Amino acid sequence: MSKIEEVKANVEKGKAKIVPGLVQEALDEGNKAEMILQAMIDSMGVIGDRFSAGDIFVPEMLMAAKAMSKGVEVLKPHLVSDNTSSLGTCVIGTVEGDLHDIGKNLVKMMLESAGFKMVDLGVDVSAAKFIDAVKENEHVTLVACSGLLTTTMTAMKGTIQALKDSGLTGFKTIVGGAPVTAEYAAEIGADGFAPDAGSAAVKAQELVKA
């Protein structure tokens, strides 16, 4: 088993204490930081799939995300600084009327690991707050809206519409949360949709590089 495979396996198991050492060993063996990062993103993708399938639950997903973020801390100095700047800033928040933040926090960790600079607006975020954040932060390339209640899906629709009407440009929108579907995302005019945190990181990169 290669060191990178060991990193991958231990991220999936949520072994936050072991992962940093393994990441360091993988670096010492001459593996590129980007390759190690990709392996960890892949393992979070596996975790996301298993979560979607109901094989694992939120605690396991949080443990894996924690293990990954510990590994990323070791990698950060080795990642080419262009990597972070090229993806830009992502504004993330849970839409107005919704106080759920576990899913949002997972996505935030994943996107940060992928190389976005994150601006987290928290929960119960009004459309106006999202718009202000786009104006106030430099190089915003993505706005991520999360919602877990069917009742707050209208707030999500309103937020996406308000962002479109604001006249601000240069960024894409991505939505997610339990009741949200790809069809609904398309219907409200969002640029992207992700069913879980693992796929959110992949989709986010696709959107801003498109």
PDB file of C-alpha atoms in Angstrom:
ATOM      1  CA  MET A   1       0.000   0.000   0.000  1.00  0.00           C
ATOM      2  CA  SER A   2       1.535   3.305  -1.056  1.00  0.00           C
ATOM      3  CA  LYS A   3       1.753   6.203   1.393  1.00  0.00           C
ATOM      4  CA  ILE A   4      -0.860   8.095  -0.626  1.00  0.00           C
ATOM      5  CA  GLU A   5      -3.209   5.098  -0.389  1.00  0.00           C
ATOM      6  CA  GLU A   6      -2.578   4.997   3.376  1.00  0.00           C
ATOM      7  CA  VAL A   7      -3.478   8.690   3.632  1.00  0.00           C
ATOM      8  CA  LYS A   8      -6.631   8.016   1.656  1.00  0.00           C
ATOM      9  CA  ALA A   9      -7.664   5.014   3.753  1.00  0.00           C
ATOM     10  CA  ASN A  10      -7.094   6.840   7.040  1.00  0.00           C
ATOM     11  CA  VAL A  11      -8.992   9.932   5.948  1.00  0.00           C
ATOM     12  CA  GLU A  12     -11.907   7.647   5.114  1.00  0.00           C
ATOM     13  CA  LYS A  13     -11.652   6.088   8.582  1.00  0.00           C
ATOM     14  CA  GLY A  14     -11.531   9.546  10.165  1.00  0.00           C
ATOM     15  CA  LYS A  15      -8.145   8.986  11.826  1.00  0.00           C
ATOM     16  CA  ALA A  16      -7.315  12.642  12.483  1.00  0.00           C
ATOM     17  CA  LYS A  17      -4.352  11.768  14.743  1.00  0.00           C
ATOM     18  CA  ILE A  18      -2.607   9.568  12.163  1.00  0.00           C
ATOM     19  CA  VAL A  19      -3.276  11.469   8.935  1.00  0.00           C
ATOM     20  CA  PRO A  20      -0.863  14.420   9.452  1.00  0.00           C
ATOM     21  CA  GLY A  21       2.105  12.055  10.015  1.00  0.00           C
ATOM     22  CA  LEU A  22       1.192  10.010   6.958  1.00  0.00           C
ATOM     23  CA  VAL A  23       0.861  13.156   4.851  1.00  0.00           C
ATOM     24  CA  GLN A  24       4.342  14.197   5.989  1.00  0.00           C
ATOM     25  CA  GLU A  25       5.722  10.751   5.133  1.00  0.00           C
ATOM     26  CA  ALA A  26       4.081  10.912   1.704  1.00  0.00           C
ATOM     27  CA  LEU A  27       5.730  14.310   1.133  1.00  0.00           C
ATOM     28  CA  ASP A  28       9.087  12.979   2.340  1.00  0.00           C
ATOM     29  CA  GLU A  29       8.813  10.183  -0.217  1.00  0.00           C
ATOM     30  CA  GLY A  30       8.657  12.848  -2.920  1.00  0.00           C
ATOM     31  CA  ASN A  31       4.939  12.804  -3.660  1.00  0.00           C
ATOM     32  CA  LYS A  32       3.580  16.107  -4.917  1.00  0.00           C
ATOM     33  CA  ALA A  33       1.405  18.012  -2.443  1.00  0.00           C
ATOM     34  CA  GLU A  34      -1.281  18.402  -5.123  1.00  0.00           C
ATOM     35  CA  MET A  35      -1.421  14.616  -5.577  1.00  0.00           C
ATOM     36  CA  ILE A  36      -1.820  14.038  -1.854  1.00  0.00           C
ATOM     37  CA  LEU A  37      -4.522  16.701  -1.685  1.00  0.00           C
ATOM     38  CA  GLN A  38      -6.347  15.111  -4.609  1.00  0.00           C
ATOM     39  CA  ALA A  39      -6.193  11.723  -2.880  1.00  0.00           C
ATOM     40  CA  MET A  40      -7.795  13.249   0.223  1.00  0.00           C
ATOM     41  CA  ILE A  41     -10.456  14.994  -1.861  1.00  0.00           C
ATOM     42  CA  ASP A  42     -11.131  11.654  -3.563  1.00  0.00           C
ATOM     43  CA  SER A  43     -11.528   9.933  -0.215  1.00  0.00           C
ATOM     44  CA  MET A  44     -13.999  12.621   0.877  1.00  0.00           C
ATOM     45  CA  GLY A  45     -15.826  11.895  -2.378  1.00  0.00           C
ATOM     46  CA  VAL A  46     -16.033   8.237  -1.314  1.00  0.00           C
ATOM     47  CA  ILE A  47     -17.276   9.341   2.109  1.00  0.00           C
ATOM     48  CA  GLY A  48     -19.862  11.576   0.429  1.00  0.00           C
ATOM     49  CA  ASP A  49     -21.089   8.665  -1.688  1.00  0.00           C
ATOM     50  CA  ARG A  50     -21.300   6.369   1.332  1.00  0.00           C
ATOM     51  CA  PHE A  51     -23.164   9.074   3.236  1.00  0.00           C
ATOM     52  CA  SER A  52     -25.608   9.529   0.342  1.00  0.00           C
ATOM     53  CA  ALA A  53     -26.136   5.763   0.255  1.00  0.00           C
ATOM     54  CA  GLY A  54     -26.870   5.689   3.996  1.00  0.00           C
ATOM     55  CA  ASP A  55     -23.852   3.465   4.814  1.00  0.00           C
ATOM     56  CA  ILE A  56     -22.412   6.078   7.158  1.00  0.00           C
ATOM     57  CA  PHE A  57     -23.863   9.057   8.994  1.00  0.00           C
ATOM     58  CA  VAL A  58     -22.954  12.627   9.939  1.00  0.00           C
ATOM     59  CA  PRO A  59     -20.511  11.710  12.778  1.00  0.00           C
ATOM     60  CA  GLU A  60     -18.373   9.579  10.434  1.00  0.00           C
ATOM     61  CA  MET A  61     -18.485  12.266   7.792  1.00  0.00           C
ATOM     62  CA  LEU A  62     -17.378  14.922  10.292  1.00  0.00           C
ATOM     63  CA  MET A  63     -14.537  12.685  11.495  1.00  0.00           C
ATOM     64  CA  ALA A  64     -13.325  12.185   7.932  1.00  0.00           C
ATOM     65  CA  ALA A  65     -13.543  15.923   7.233  1.00  0.00           C
ATOM     66  CA  LYS A  66     -11.577  16.624  10.412  1.00  0.00           C
ATOM     67  CA  ALA A  67      -8.928  14.077   9.412  1.00  0.00           C
ATOM     68  CA  MET A  68      -8.681  15.724   6.020  1.00  0.00           C
ATOM     69  CA  SER A  69      -8.379  19.232   7.433  1.00  0.00           C
ATOM     70  CA  LYS A  70      -5.550  18.055   9.714  1.00  0.00           C
ATOM     71  CA  GLY A  71      -3.820  16.605   6.664  1.00  0.00           C
ATOM     72  CA  VAL A  72      -4.356  19.808   4.697  1.00  0.00           C
ATOM     73  CA  GLU A  73      -2.657  21.814   7.472  1.00  0.00           C
ATOM     74  CA  VAL A  74       0.527  19.815   6.788  1.00  0.00           C
ATOM     75  CA  LEU A  75       0.146  20.313   3.032  1.00  0.00           C
ATOM     76  CA  LYS A  76      -0.654  24.030   3.040  1.00  0.00           C
ATOM     77  CA  PRO A  77       2.953  25.301   2.987  1.00  0.00           C
ATOM     78  CA  HIS A  78       3.714  22.923   0.092  1.00  0.00           C
ATOM     79  CA  LEU A  79       0.760  23.760  -2.099  1.00  0.00           C
ATOM     80  CA  VAL A  80       1.600  26.194  -4.843  1.00  0.00           C
ATOM     81  CA  SER A  81       0.199  29.522  -3.747  1.00  0.00           C
ATOM     82  CA  ASP A  82      -1.331  30.038  -7.218  1.00  0.00           C
ATOM     83  CA  ASN A  83      -3.595  27.119  -6.448  1.00  0.00           C
ATOM     84  CA  THR A  84      -5.413  29.065  -3.762  1.00  0.00           C
ATOM     85  CA  SER A  85      -5.639  32.344  -5.600  1.00  0.00           C
ATOM     86  CA  SER A  86      -6.770  30.799  -8.866  1.00  0.00           C
ATOM     87  CA  LEU A  87     -10.016  29.506  -7.388  1.00  0.00           C
ATOM     88  CA  GLY A  88     -10.789  32.788  -5.657  1.00  0.00           C
ATOM     89  CA  THR A  89     -13.127  33.511  -2.777  1.00  0.00           C
ATOM     90  CA  CYS A  90     -16.282  31.599  -1.954  1.00  0.00           C
ATOM     91  CA  VAL A  91     -19.070  33.180   0.086  1.00  0.00           C
ATOM     92  CA  ILE A  92     -21.056  30.490   1.904  1.00  0.00           C
ATOM     93  CA  GLY A  93     -24.100  30.575   4.136  1.00  0.00           C
ATOM     94  CA  THR A  94     -27.325  28.874   5.129  1.00  0.00           C
ATOM     95  CA  VAL A  95     -30.292  30.769   3.703  1.00  0.00           C
ATOM     96  CA  GLU A  96     -32.705  32.953   5.627  1.00  0.00           C
ATOM     97  CA  GLY A  97     -35.005  31.134   8.037  1.00  0.00           C
ATOM     98  CA  ASP A  98     -32.726  28.092   8.296  1.00  0.00           C
ATOM     99  CA  LEU A  99     -30.414  27.424  11.228  1.00  0.00           C
ATOM    100  CA  HIS A 100     -28.729  24.223  10.060  1.00  0.00           C
ATOM    101  CA  ASP A 101     -24.978  24.444   9.784  1.00  0.00           C
ATOM    102  CA  ILE A 102     -23.445  20.944   9.864  1.00  0.00           C
ATOM    103  CA  GLY A 103     -23.781  20.426   6.111  1.00  0.00           C
ATOM    104  CA  LYS A 104     -22.617  23.958   5.396  1.00  0.00           C
ATOM    105  CA  ASN A 105     -19.594  23.522   7.659  1.00  0.00           C
ATOM    106  CA  LEU A 106     -18.643  20.293   5.910  1.00  0.00           C
ATOM    107  CA  VAL A 107     -18.859  21.978   2.512  1.00  0.00           C
ATOM    108  CA  LYS A 108     -16.829  24.897   3.841  1.00  0.00           C
ATOM    109  CA  MET A 109     -14.064  22.530   4.994  1.00  0.00           C
ATOM    110  CA  MET A 110     -14.093  20.735   1.658  1.00  0.00           C
ATOM    111  CA  LEU A 111     -13.941  23.929  -0.393  1.00  0.00           C
ATOM    112  CA  GLU A 112     -11.227  25.395   1.800  1.00  0.00           C
ATOM    113  CA  SER A 113      -9.222  22.203   1.350  1.00  0.00           C
ATOM    114  CA  ALA A 114      -9.729  22.406  -2.405  1.00  0.00           C
ATOM    115  CA  GLY A 115      -8.188  25.889  -2.406  1.00  0.00           C
ATOM    116  CA  PHE A 116     -10.964  28.447  -2.034  1.00  0.00           C
ATOM    117  CA  LYS A 117     -10.651  31.343   0.353  1.00  0.00           C
ATOM    118  CA  MET A 118     -13.818  31.015   2.422  1.00  0.00           C
ATOM    119  CA  VAL A 119     -16.108  33.724   3.774  1.00  0.00           C
ATOM    120  CA  ASP A 120     -18.646  32.046   6.062  1.00  0.00           C
ATOM    121  CA  LEU A 121     -21.767  34.112   6.743  1.00  0.00           C
ATOM    122  CA  GLY A 122     -23.215  31.528   9.129  1.00  0.00           C
ATOM    123  CA  VAL A 123     -26.911  30.626   9.272  1.00  0.00           C
ATOM    124  CA  ASP A 124     -30.170  32.485   8.618  1.00  0.00           C
ATOM    125  CA  VAL A 125     -28.457  34.658   5.992  1.00  0.00           C
ATOM    126  CA  SER A 126     -30.614  37.135   4.078  1.00  0.00           C
ATOM    127  CA  ALA A 127     -30.202  37.710   0.346  1.00  0.00           C
ATOM    128  CA  ALA A 128     -28.938  41.226   1.135  1.00  0.00           C
ATOM    129  CA  LYS A 129     -26.154  39.802   3.319  1.00  0.00           C
ATOM    130  CA  PHE A 130     -25.026  37.487   0.516  1.00  0.00           C
ATOM    131  CA  ILE A 131     -24.956  40.453  -1.879  1.00  0.00           C
ATOM    132  CA  ASP A 132     -23.021  42.631   0.584  1.00  0.00           C
ATOM    133  CA  ALA A 133     -20.464  39.862   1.051  1.00  0.00           C
ATOM    134  CA  VAL A 134     -19.913  39.649  -2.717  1.00  0.00           C
ATOM    135  CA  LYS A 135     -19.342  43.415  -2.806  1.00  0.00           C
ATOM    136  CA  GLU A 136     -17.113  43.549   0.266  1.00  0.00           C
ATOM    137  CA  ASN A 137     -14.753  40.681  -0.513  1.00  0.00           C
ATOM    138  CA  GLU A 138     -12.159  40.571  -3.248  1.00  0.00           C
ATOM    139  CA  HIS A 139     -12.297  38.149  -6.139  1.00  0.00           C
ATOM    140  CA  VAL A 140     -15.511  36.331  -5.191  1.00  0.00           C
ATOM    141  CA  THR A 141     -15.884  33.512  -7.728  1.00  0.00           C
ATOM    142  CA  LEU A 142     -18.558  31.429  -6.010  1.00  0.00           C
ATOM    143  CA  VAL A 143     -21.597  31.903  -3.785  1.00  0.00           C
ATOM    144  CA  ALA A 144     -22.747  28.742  -2.000  1.00  0.00           C
ATOM    145  CA  CYS A 145     -26.248  28.622  -0.489  1.00  0.00           C
ATOM    146  CA  SER A 146     -27.269  25.833   1.818  1.00  0.00           C
ATOM    147  CA  GLY A 147     -30.748  24.948   3.027  1.00  0.00           C
ATOM    148  CA  LEU A 148     -32.084  21.932   4.867  1.00  0.00           C
ATOM    149  CA  LEU A 149     -35.740  22.749   5.275  1.00  0.00           C
ATOM    150  CA  THR A 150     -38.311  22.492   2.517  1.00  0.00           C
ATOM    151  CA  THR A 151     -39.764  25.724   3.912  1.00  0.00           C
ATOM    152  CA  THR A 152     -36.543  27.617   3.258  1.00  0.00           C
ATOM    153  CA  MET A 153     -36.274  26.582  -0.374  1.00  0.00           C
ATOM    154  CA  THR A 154     -38.205  29.714  -1.330  1.00  0.00           C
ATOM    155  CA  ALA A 155     -35.550  31.768   0.487  1.00  0.00           C
ATOM    156  CA  MET A 156     -32.924  29.986  -1.606  1.00  0.00           C
ATOM    157  CA  LYS A 157     -34.830  30.847  -4.767  1.00  0.00           C
ATOM    158  CA  GLY A 158     -35.105  34.485  -3.616  1.00  0.00           C
ATOM    159  CA  THR A 159     -31.388  34.639  -2.830  1.00  0.00           C
ATOM    160  CA  ILE A 160     -30.346  33.306  -6.242  1.00  0.00           C
ATOM    161  CA  GLN A 161     -32.751  35.739  -7.937  1.00  0.00           C
ATOM    162  CA  ALA A 162     -31.501  38.682  -5.863  1.00  0.00           C
ATOM    163  CA  LEU A 163     -27.886  37.839  -6.744  1.00  0.00           C
ATOM    164  CA  LYS A 164     -28.851  37.789 -10.426  1.00  0.00           C
ATOM    165  CA  ASP A 165     -30.736  41.096 -10.124  1.00  0.00           C
ATOM    166  CA  SER A 166     -27.883  42.760  -8.210  1.00  0.00           C
ATOM    167  CA  GLY A 167     -25.937  43.434 -11.393  1.00  0.00           C
ATOM    168  CA  LEU A 168     -22.838  41.921  -9.796  1.00  0.00           C
ATOM    169  CA  THR A 169     -20.884  39.588 -12.047  1.00  0.00           C
ATOM    170  CA  GLY A 170     -17.855  37.321 -12.067  1.00  0.00           C
ATOM    171  CA  PHE A 171     -19.181  34.630  -9.783  1.00  0.00           C
ATOM    172  CA  LYS A 172     -21.172  31.403 -10.043  1.00  0.00           C
ATOM    173  CA  THR A 173     -23.801  30.115  -7.629  1.00  0.00           C
ATOM    174  CA  ILE A 174     -24.065  26.635  -6.142  1.00  0.00           C
ATOM    175  CA  VAL A 175     -26.857  25.294  -3.952  1.00  0.00           C
ATOM    176  CA  GLY A 176     -27.318  22.222  -1.806  1.00  0.00           C
ATOM    177  CA  GLY A 177     -29.047  20.683   1.179  1.00  0.00           C
ATOM    178  CA  ALA A 178     -31.372  17.757   1.842  1.00  0.00           C
ATOM    179  CA  PRO A 179     -34.504  18.927  -0.033  1.00  0.00           C
ATOM    180  CA  VAL A 180     -32.602  20.485  -2.930  1.00  0.00           C
ATOM    181  CA  THR A 181     -32.409  18.601  -6.226  1.00  0.00           C
ATOM    182  CA  ALA A 182     -30.559  19.237  -9.465  1.00  0.00           C
ATOM    183  CA  GLU A 183     -33.935  20.029 -11.068  1.00  0.00           C
ATOM    184  CA  TYR A 184     -34.793  22.596  -8.410  1.00  0.00           C
ATOM    185  CA  ALA A 185     -31.348  24.188  -8.694  1.00  0.00           C
ATOM    186  CA  ALA A 186     -31.835  24.542 -12.454  1.00  0.00           C
ATOM    187  CA  GLU A 187     -35.377  25.852 -11.990  1.00  0.00           C
ATOM    188  CA  ILE A 188     -34.267  28.673  -9.641  1.00  0.00           C
ATOM    189  CA  GLY A 189     -31.358  29.554 -11.920  1.00  0.00           C
ATOM    190  CA  ALA A 190     -28.426  28.377  -9.799  1.00  0.00           C
ATOM    191  CA  ASP A 191     -25.281  27.514 -11.778  1.00  0.00           C
ATOM    192  CA  GLY A 192     -24.605  24.329  -9.901  1.00  0.00           C
ATOM    193  CA  PHE A 193     -25.932  21.790  -7.433  1.00  0.00           C
ATOM    194  CA  ALA A 194     -24.201  19.284  -5.169  1.00  0.00           C
ATOM    195  CA  PRO A 195     -25.915  16.465  -3.280  1.00  0.00           C
ATOM    196  CA  ASP A 196     -23.173  16.282  -0.632  1.00  0.00           C
ATOM    197  CA  ALA A 197     -19.969  17.894   0.583  1.00  0.00           C
ATOM    198  CA  GLY A 198     -17.662  15.600  -1.383  1.00  0.00           C
ATOM    199  CA  SER A 199     -19.273  16.406  -4.697  1.00  0.00           C
ATOM    200  CA  ALA A 200     -19.590  20.090  -3.744  1.00  0.00           C
ATOM    201  CA  ALA A 201     -15.794  20.453  -3.842  1.00  0.00           C
ATOM    202  CA  VAL A 202     -15.611  18.854  -7.275  1.00  0.00           C
ATOM    203  CA  LYS A 203     -18.542  20.822  -8.688  1.00  0.00           C
ATOM    204  CA  ALA A 204     -17.285  24.115  -7.230  1.00  0.00           C
ATOM    205  CA  GLN A 205     -13.945  23.732  -8.983  1.00  0.00           C
ATOM    206  CA  GLU A 206     -15.677  22.853 -12.262  1.00  0.00           C
ATOM    207  CA  LEU A 207     -17.885  25.932 -12.013  1.00  0.00           C
ATOM    208  CA  VAL A 208     -15.161  28.478 -11.363  1.00  0.00           C
ATOM    209  CA  LYS A 209     -12.799  26.988 -13.936  1.00  0.00           C
ATOM    210  CA  ALA A 210     -15.493  26.854 -16.606  1.00  0.00           C
TER     211      ALA A 210
END
